[in-house]
Amino acid sequence: MLASLYVPEARQWLSMSTGRVALDGYSWMQAVHWVAGSGLYEPRQLFPCRPGIEYLMRRTGLSERSVEYHLGMLREAGLLAYVVRGTRIRGAAAQASEFARMVPVEFDVALGIRTALRDDTAPAYTRAMTGIAETSRELMATLGRKASRKVRRPRPKTSSKASPKGAEKAAEQGVVTAVSDEARCTPMQGGSTGTSPAADTYPPPETKLASGAGKSPTPKKSKAQAAGRRTMNVVGRRFQLARELVQEVDWLRGCSVARIAWVARDVADAGWTVTDVRGWLHLRGGAARVRRGSGLLAVLLAGAATTLDTPAKRAAAVTRWVSAQEAARRHRIEQVRDRRERYDGDAVLPTDPALQQQLADACDRVRQNAATGPQPQNAPEHEVLPQVSGVRDLQDAEVAQARAEAQERLMLGDTSLLTLAVDTMGRPAAEQLYGTDLVLHALRLENGARSPLMTYGRR
């Protein structure tokens, strides 16, 4: 029965060790697995050391304190021995500790391993293995399989820089580092000992080392990539329609795309496009003042998917909307043309309000005849115009009719009647006839139309 395995600190030096130097990492890992499975070693009071702590932390994923404790346990178990102990001198570069991988003498005794010195003048720790007992060959083979086993450290998913807590958790789950014959803890590559970086010599960072996985000459392609463009799911179609509506519909500018996608989910699932939605909104009509665009859209789209349930119905609605847009465009062109003729022409307008009204009615009939053709007139050949002087000569019904007609034109964007009254009668008489609010509104619209900083559109 072997005694407990413990090497005091005074004998943790290569020259004072009773073990032998492992000639390669494979043999050393066999001894490590035997010590771990034999139960002969129990950790004692550990003291901190400096064997290239940063490198060991990076390779093992452990914290600085855990690395120090593990090095202490390896030294106490006789698996490591100091060659040179590191120093920290103020004003000089810090020297990291250099270790030799050792095989404890208890390992040789337990497995019946025979050793011999190849050179009588060499130290005792240089003895080499010459044989093994037959009864220990199966155990030696098991230790060999454990020593040659390589377990790759999992790559972090979130970031390449793992936190100390995550590193400790990975170490507790059994993450170990692969063992190879080359000494990774020193750039010298000399002998059977492993040294940690010292002075100003540092190993290359792991990000510069090859991962060992090469790229396949024929990379695999997913089904979506093989088929071409990725198909859009239901949620994607809703958000696409919502984004287009926010961009094209004036009173939806600034609304949340997610909210509009939820409001228009029924029509989006039915396969509607933004043109179909605008055709339906034209049929439903709009509002003079919009307080919340998403709420108005929810009201207007109620029952749309069931009413226009076929592509033919949606196409007819789009056709009517396009025709209305074209008619509105032509109306704006006529307004601009009339305004230009009025301001750029040489005609002298009458000053009498009745004549101005008759002139405006005649202009309306001309426009109507140009659009729908001439209509029969039952008016007498020579109509006698009433002679009036001011608003006092007009009846209340006539004033109310004039104001209603002016307000109706103003709602359509036509300010010609009110501006004509201001130009011919003067602003006080025009306000007395049509009212202060209507005249002020018309003048504001007229001034805004002349400004290049303001545009008008239908809502």
XYZ file of C-alpha atoms in Angstrom:
459
model
C 0.000 0.000 0.000
C 1.491 3.300 -1.095
C 1.602 6.258 1.237
C -0.068 9.549 0.426
C 1.522 11.495 -2.404
C 2.988 14.807 -1.303
C 6.167 16.691 -2.279
C 7.096 19.504 0.120
C 8.047 22.871 -1.270
C 11.745 22.344 -0.553
C 11.782 19.289 -2.861
C 9.792 20.887 -5.657
C 13.003 21.726 -7.515
C 14.444 19.656 -10.313
C 17.716 19.077 -8.522
C 15.947 17.950 -5.315
C 13.144 15.873 -6.887
C 12.981 12.097 -6.440
C 10.988 11.595 -9.619
C 12.204 11.362 -13.186
C 11.766 13.750 -16.105
C 9.040 12.820 -18.587
C 10.579 12.590 -22.025
C 7.377 13.686 -23.790
C 3.962 15.070 -23.027
C 2.249 11.711 -23.637
C 4.184 9.976 -20.880
C 3.606 12.901 -18.546
C -0.153 12.838 -19.146
C -0.180 9.137 -18.280
C 1.323 9.992 -14.913
C -1.132 12.853 -14.457
C -4.147 10.590 -15.055
C -2.724 7.976 -12.695
C -2.279 10.547 -9.922
C -5.797 11.896 -10.512
C -7.313 8.401 -10.321
C -5.232 6.908 -7.551
C -6.535 9.161 -4.794
C -3.079 9.377 -3.210
C -2.840 13.139 -3.463
C -4.860 15.631 -1.422
C -4.196 19.390 -1.857
C -2.416 21.140 1.007
C -1.956 24.821 1.728
C -1.044 26.415 -1.616
C 1.105 29.433 -2.299
C 0.867 31.667 -5.363
C 3.428 31.320 -8.187
C 4.135 32.998 -11.503
C 4.440 30.471 -14.364
C 3.080 32.627 -17.219
C -0.325 33.068 -15.681
C -1.830 34.974 -18.621
C -0.948 32.222 -21.083
C -2.340 29.483 -18.846
C -5.531 31.461 -18.274
C -5.982 31.851 -22.012
C -5.393 28.140 -22.689
C -7.450 26.675 -19.858
C -10.196 29.253 -19.495
C -9.628 29.451 -15.739
C -9.253 32.508 -13.574
C -5.879 33.695 -12.337
C -6.363 32.329 -8.821
C -7.530 28.925 -10.123
C -4.439 28.622 -12.324
C -2.212 29.363 -9.339
C -3.932 26.689 -7.226
C -3.681 24.065 -9.964
C 0.039 24.731 -10.446
C 0.522 24.341 -6.730
C -1.302 21.015 -6.748
C 0.809 19.742 -9.663
C 3.979 20.646 -7.800
C 2.790 19.024 -4.572
C 1.842 15.849 -6.457
C 5.345 15.619 -7.894
C 4.191 16.198 -11.464
C 6.002 19.536 -11.832
C 9.361 20.700 -10.522
C 10.960 24.102 -10.625
C 13.865 24.618 -12.988
C 13.981 28.384 -12.468
C 11.579 30.182 -10.212
C 10.247 33.453 -11.534
C 11.114 36.775 -9.991
C 9.647 40.237 -9.893
C 12.238 42.920 -9.415
C 11.302 46.578 -9.460
C 12.786 48.291 -12.478
C 13.475 45.020 -14.347
C 11.404 42.742 -16.560
C 9.449 40.072 -14.685
C 10.847 36.547 -15.104
C 8.264 33.749 -15.356
C 8.874 30.411 -13.680
C 10.257 27.497 -15.693
C 9.051 23.961 -14.915
C 10.016 20.397 -15.765
C 7.348 17.754 -16.261
C 8.011 15.038 -13.712
C 6.867 11.421 -13.198
C 6.603 10.640 -9.451
C 8.526 7.672 -8.117
C 5.253 6.374 -6.664
C 4.000 5.937 -10.237
C 6.929 3.705 -11.129
C 6.515 1.644 -7.927
C 2.743 1.196 -8.325
C 2.963 0.006 -11.950
C 6.191 -1.940 -11.592
C 8.056 0.277 -14.050
C 11.758 -0.408 -14.343
C 14.055 2.567 -14.959
C 17.775 2.982 -15.551
C 20.307 5.748 -16.024
C 21.759 5.918 -19.499
C 24.665 7.974 -18.246
C 26.193 7.214 -14.881
C 27.290 10.812 -14.487
C 23.817 12.224 -15.149
C 21.434 13.206 -12.311
C 18.949 10.678 -11.004
C 15.969 12.500 -12.470
C 17.209 11.707 -15.994
C 16.592 7.980 -15.689
C 14.457 6.465 -18.436
C 11.860 3.693 -18.512
C 13.147 0.277 -19.572
C 10.250 -2.080 -18.758
C 6.953 -2.639 -16.997
C 5.307 -5.457 -15.068
C 2.923 -7.696 -17.014
C 0.100 -7.098 -14.560
C 0.257 -3.324 -15.162
C 0.139 -3.356 -18.975
C -3.663 -3.125 -19.114
C -3.690 -0.187 -16.695
C -0.895 1.440 -18.697
C -2.951 1.068 -21.884
C -5.951 2.676 -20.176
C -3.798 5.584 -19.018
C -2.432 5.870 -22.543
C -5.921 6.209 -24.000
C -6.745 8.926 -21.490
C -3.472 10.729 -22.205
C -4.048 10.741 -25.982
C -7.641 11.930 -25.690
C -8.165 15.427 -27.065
C -11.106 17.536 -25.969
C -11.599 20.781 -27.829
C -12.643 23.864 -25.963
C -16.056 25.087 -27.200
C -16.001 28.391 -29.004
C -17.983 31.146 -27.267
C -21.167 32.183 -29.053
C -21.434 35.827 -28.080
C -17.913 37.150 -27.987
C -14.362 35.950 -28.447
C -13.417 37.432 -25.064
C -14.826 35.233 -22.346
C -15.486 36.684 -18.934
C -13.800 35.135 -15.881
C -17.139 33.798 -14.606
C -17.837 32.139 -17.948
C -14.337 30.702 -18.013
C -14.745 29.199 -14.537
C -18.070 27.704 -15.567
C -16.495 26.136 -18.655
C -13.706 24.694 -16.502
C -16.220 23.174 -14.089
C -17.940 21.417 -16.978
C -14.795 19.486 -17.772
C -13.248 21.553 -20.536
C -9.626 20.591 -20.980
C -6.876 21.435 -23.421
C -5.411 19.034 -25.926
C -1.935 17.721 -25.168
C 0.740 17.575 -27.840
C 4.424 16.682 -27.921
C 5.532 20.243 -28.566
C 6.106 22.565 -25.621
C 3.589 25.383 -26.135
C 4.600 27.228 -22.970
C 7.979 28.310 -24.343
C 9.280 29.433 -27.732
C 12.602 27.649 -27.124
C 11.331 24.105 -27.996
C 14.324 22.569 -26.216
C 14.608 19.361 -24.178
C 11.871 17.656 -22.263
C 11.024 20.556 -20.033
C 8.309 23.140 -20.640
C 9.027 26.770 -19.865
C 6.598 29.647 -19.660
C 7.375 32.917 -21.452
C 9.976 35.057 -19.743
C 11.344 38.593 -20.098
C 10.299 40.221 -23.400
C 9.605 36.977 -25.302
C 5.911 36.266 -25.800
C 4.120 33.535 -27.765
C 1.871 34.570 -30.653
C -1.781 35.229 -29.756
C -4.224 32.432 -30.332
C -6.157 34.539 -32.833
C -3.152 34.298 -35.157
C -2.954 30.490 -34.909
C -4.724 28.197 -37.354
C -7.872 26.608 -36.032
C -7.217 23.366 -37.902
C -10.489 23.466 -39.842
C -10.088 24.052 -43.549
C -12.718 25.391 -45.946
C -14.433 22.856 -48.128
C -13.967 23.380 -51.907
C -17.677 22.636 -52.336
C -19.464 24.428 -49.492
C -22.969 23.334 -48.683
C -25.832 25.586 -49.617
C -29.099 25.826 -47.814
C -32.370 25.193 -49.600
C -33.264 28.886 -49.486
C -29.952 29.905 -51.085
C -30.202 27.152 -53.681
C -33.686 28.271 -54.671
C -32.590 31.900 -55.075
C -34.158 34.753 -53.174
C -35.463 33.907 -49.735
C -39.245 33.783 -49.557
C -40.995 36.225 -47.249
C -43.214 34.940 -44.486
C -46.516 36.378 -43.264
C -44.942 38.830 -40.817
C -42.493 40.032 -43.449
C -45.310 40.794 -45.911
C -47.175 42.760 -43.247
C -44.166 44.912 -42.462
C -43.383 45.428 -46.150
C -46.900 46.703 -46.833
C -46.801 48.901 -43.724
C -43.474 50.421 -44.743
C -44.782 51.261 -48.221
C -47.975 52.801 -46.809
C -46.004 55.045 -44.432
C -43.875 56.227 -47.344
C -46.671 56.880 -49.876
C -49.749 57.958 -47.873
C -49.366 61.552 -46.670
C -51.351 61.280 -43.447
C -49.441 58.164 -42.386
C -46.065 59.899 -42.369
C -44.324 59.438 -39.038
C -46.500 56.529 -37.900
C -44.944 53.417 -36.394
C -44.336 50.733 -39.016
C -45.079 47.994 -36.493
C -48.441 49.558 -35.587
C -49.407 50.001 -39.251
C -48.402 46.379 -39.913
C -50.780 45.244 -37.181
C -53.607 47.468 -38.478
C -53.194 46.260 -42.093
C -52.619 42.600 -41.200
C -55.883 41.396 -42.783
C -55.315 42.987 -46.195
C -51.632 42.021 -46.137
C -52.532 38.382 -45.483
C -55.039 38.587 -48.351
C -52.242 39.581 -50.762
C -53.044 43.280 -51.157
C -50.427 45.683 -52.464
C -49.987 49.308 -51.540
C -51.760 50.292 -54.788
C -54.772 48.169 -53.843
C -54.913 49.814 -50.421
C -54.795 53.295 -51.932
C -57.590 52.376 -54.348
C -59.730 51.241 -51.393
C -58.941 54.414 -49.423
C -60.120 56.469 -52.392
C -63.442 54.608 -52.384
C -63.917 55.082 -48.640
C -62.948 58.766 -48.711
C -60.678 60.665 -46.374
C -60.929 63.097 -43.499
C -60.346 66.838 -43.427
C -58.248 66.575 -40.283
C -56.291 63.520 -39.166
C -55.375 63.249 -35.496
C -53.987 59.705 -35.440
C -53.137 58.065 -38.725
C -53.148 54.478 -37.487
C -56.593 54.861 -35.941
C -58.056 56.349 -39.136
C -56.472 53.583 -41.200
C -58.010 50.946 -38.925
C -61.461 52.489 -39.444
C -61.066 52.794 -43.222
C -59.741 49.245 -43.683
C -62.595 47.656 -41.727
C -64.249 45.124 -44.042
C -61.904 45.831 -46.945
C -60.660 42.252 -47.304
C -64.231 40.896 -47.537
C -65.575 43.647 -49.830
C -62.806 43.530 -52.436
C -62.228 39.799 -52.137
C -61.085 39.207 -55.737
C -58.210 40.676 -57.762
C -60.710 41.958 -60.361
C -62.544 44.060 -57.782
C -59.276 45.459 -56.465
C -58.147 46.278 -60.024
C -61.394 48.191 -60.672
C -60.906 50.208 -57.479
C -57.352 51.024 -58.488
C -58.569 52.156 -61.911
C -61.073 54.579 -60.363
C -58.391 55.915 -58.034
C -55.982 56.505 -60.928
C -58.722 58.295 -62.908
C -59.474 60.552 -59.940
C -55.783 61.339 -59.569
C -55.593 62.302 -63.220
C -58.681 64.513 -62.940
C -57.238 66.272 -59.899
C -53.988 66.829 -61.760
C -55.809 68.426 -64.688
C -57.823 70.612 -62.325
C -54.654 71.920 -60.722
C -53.224 72.667 -64.153
C -56.337 74.665 -65.064
C -56.150 76.620 -61.824
C -52.539 77.543 -62.444
C -53.361 78.508 -66.027
C -56.304 80.710 -64.987
C -54.248 82.360 -62.278
C -51.459 83.093 -64.719
C -53.887 84.565 -67.268
C -55.489 86.732 -64.611
C -52.214 88.183 -63.333
C -50.301 88.331 -66.615
C -53.153 89.455 -68.901
C -54.141 93.031 -69.866
C -57.874 92.698 -69.277
C -59.578 95.321 -67.088
C -61.965 93.656 -64.637
C -65.280 95.306 -63.696
C -65.623 96.955 -60.346
C -69.301 96.208 -59.823
C -69.975 93.096 -57.644
C -72.871 91.954 -59.811
C -70.764 92.149 -62.951
C -67.996 90.265 -61.228
C -70.455 87.522 -60.322
C -71.739 87.334 -63.865
C -68.151 87.171 -65.155
C -67.295 84.333 -62.789
C -70.447 82.405 -63.860
C -69.528 82.865 -67.509
C -66.041 81.525 -66.882
C -67.536 78.500 -65.173
C -69.839 77.831 -68.132
C -66.892 78.064 -70.503
C -64.946 75.520 -68.502
C -67.986 73.222 -68.320
C -68.583 73.472 -72.077
C -64.934 72.692 -72.711
C -65.179 69.580 -70.567
C -68.690 68.205 -71.417
C -69.719 70.127 -74.506
C -72.103 73.068 -74.952
C -75.467 72.947 -73.221
C -78.658 74.767 -74.292
C -79.284 78.061 -72.628
C -82.738 79.517 -72.023
C -81.504 82.953 -71.087
C -82.815 85.944 -73.088
C -80.713 87.360 -75.892
C -80.146 90.657 -74.116
C -80.037 90.202 -70.366
C -80.416 93.361 -68.328
C -77.926 93.368 -65.449
C -79.105 94.963 -62.194
C -77.404 98.135 -61.177
C -76.216 97.840 -57.616
C -73.787 99.904 -55.626
C -72.341 98.071 -52.649
C -73.575 95.292 -50.419
C -76.512 97.262 -49.120
C -78.242 96.936 -52.488
C -78.167 93.107 -52.271
C -80.731 91.011 -50.520
C -79.796 88.810 -47.587
C -80.485 85.684 -49.641
C -78.131 86.895 -52.373
C -75.363 87.613 -49.851
C -75.824 84.185 -48.272
C -75.732 82.526 -51.704
C -72.555 84.417 -52.634
C -70.847 83.430 -49.404
C -71.882 79.770 -49.803
C -70.530 79.673 -53.345
C -67.256 81.312 -52.257
C -66.866 78.852 -49.366
C -67.543 75.885 -51.663
C -64.873 77.044 -54.116
C -62.484 77.708 -51.279
C -62.906 74.142 -50.012
C -61.892 72.914 -53.481
C -58.800 75.111 -53.427
C -60.180 77.753 -55.816
C -59.538 81.265 -54.448
C -60.191 83.155 -57.690
C -63.625 84.494 -56.695
C -62.450 85.985 -53.407
C -59.163 87.353 -54.738
C -61.006 88.874 -57.679
C -63.358 90.627 -55.263
C -60.415 91.987 -53.245
C -58.646 93.234 -56.398
C -61.716 94.970 -57.863
C -63.775 96.058 -54.859
C -61.096 96.462 -52.290
C -60.588 94.389 -49.171
C -63.139 96.188 -46.932
C -65.976 95.748 -49.434
C -64.963 92.126 -50.088
C -64.952 91.368 -46.356
C -68.351 93.048 -46.043
C -69.761 90.862 -48.819
C -68.095 87.484 -48.153
C -67.043 87.796 -44.528
C -63.686 88.456 -42.900
C -62.827 84.761 -42.327
C -63.346 83.708 -45.944
C -61.335 86.618 -47.350
C -58.479 86.081 -44.882
C -58.363 82.342 -45.626
C -58.322 82.969 -49.382
C -55.493 85.514 -49.134
C -53.419 83.126 -47.017
C -53.856 80.323 -49.522
C -53.019 82.650 -52.384
C -49.824 83.862 -50.735
C -48.805 80.274 -49.908
C -49.359 79.173 -53.504
C -46.902 81.790 -54.721
C -44.226 80.660 -52.273
C -41.805 77.927 -53.500
C -41.561 76.618 -49.903
C -45.171 75.401 -49.768
C -46.972 72.689 -51.740
C -50.549 71.499 -51.586
C -51.844 67.969 -51.778
C -55.085 66.130 -51.169
C -55.680 64.150 -48.003
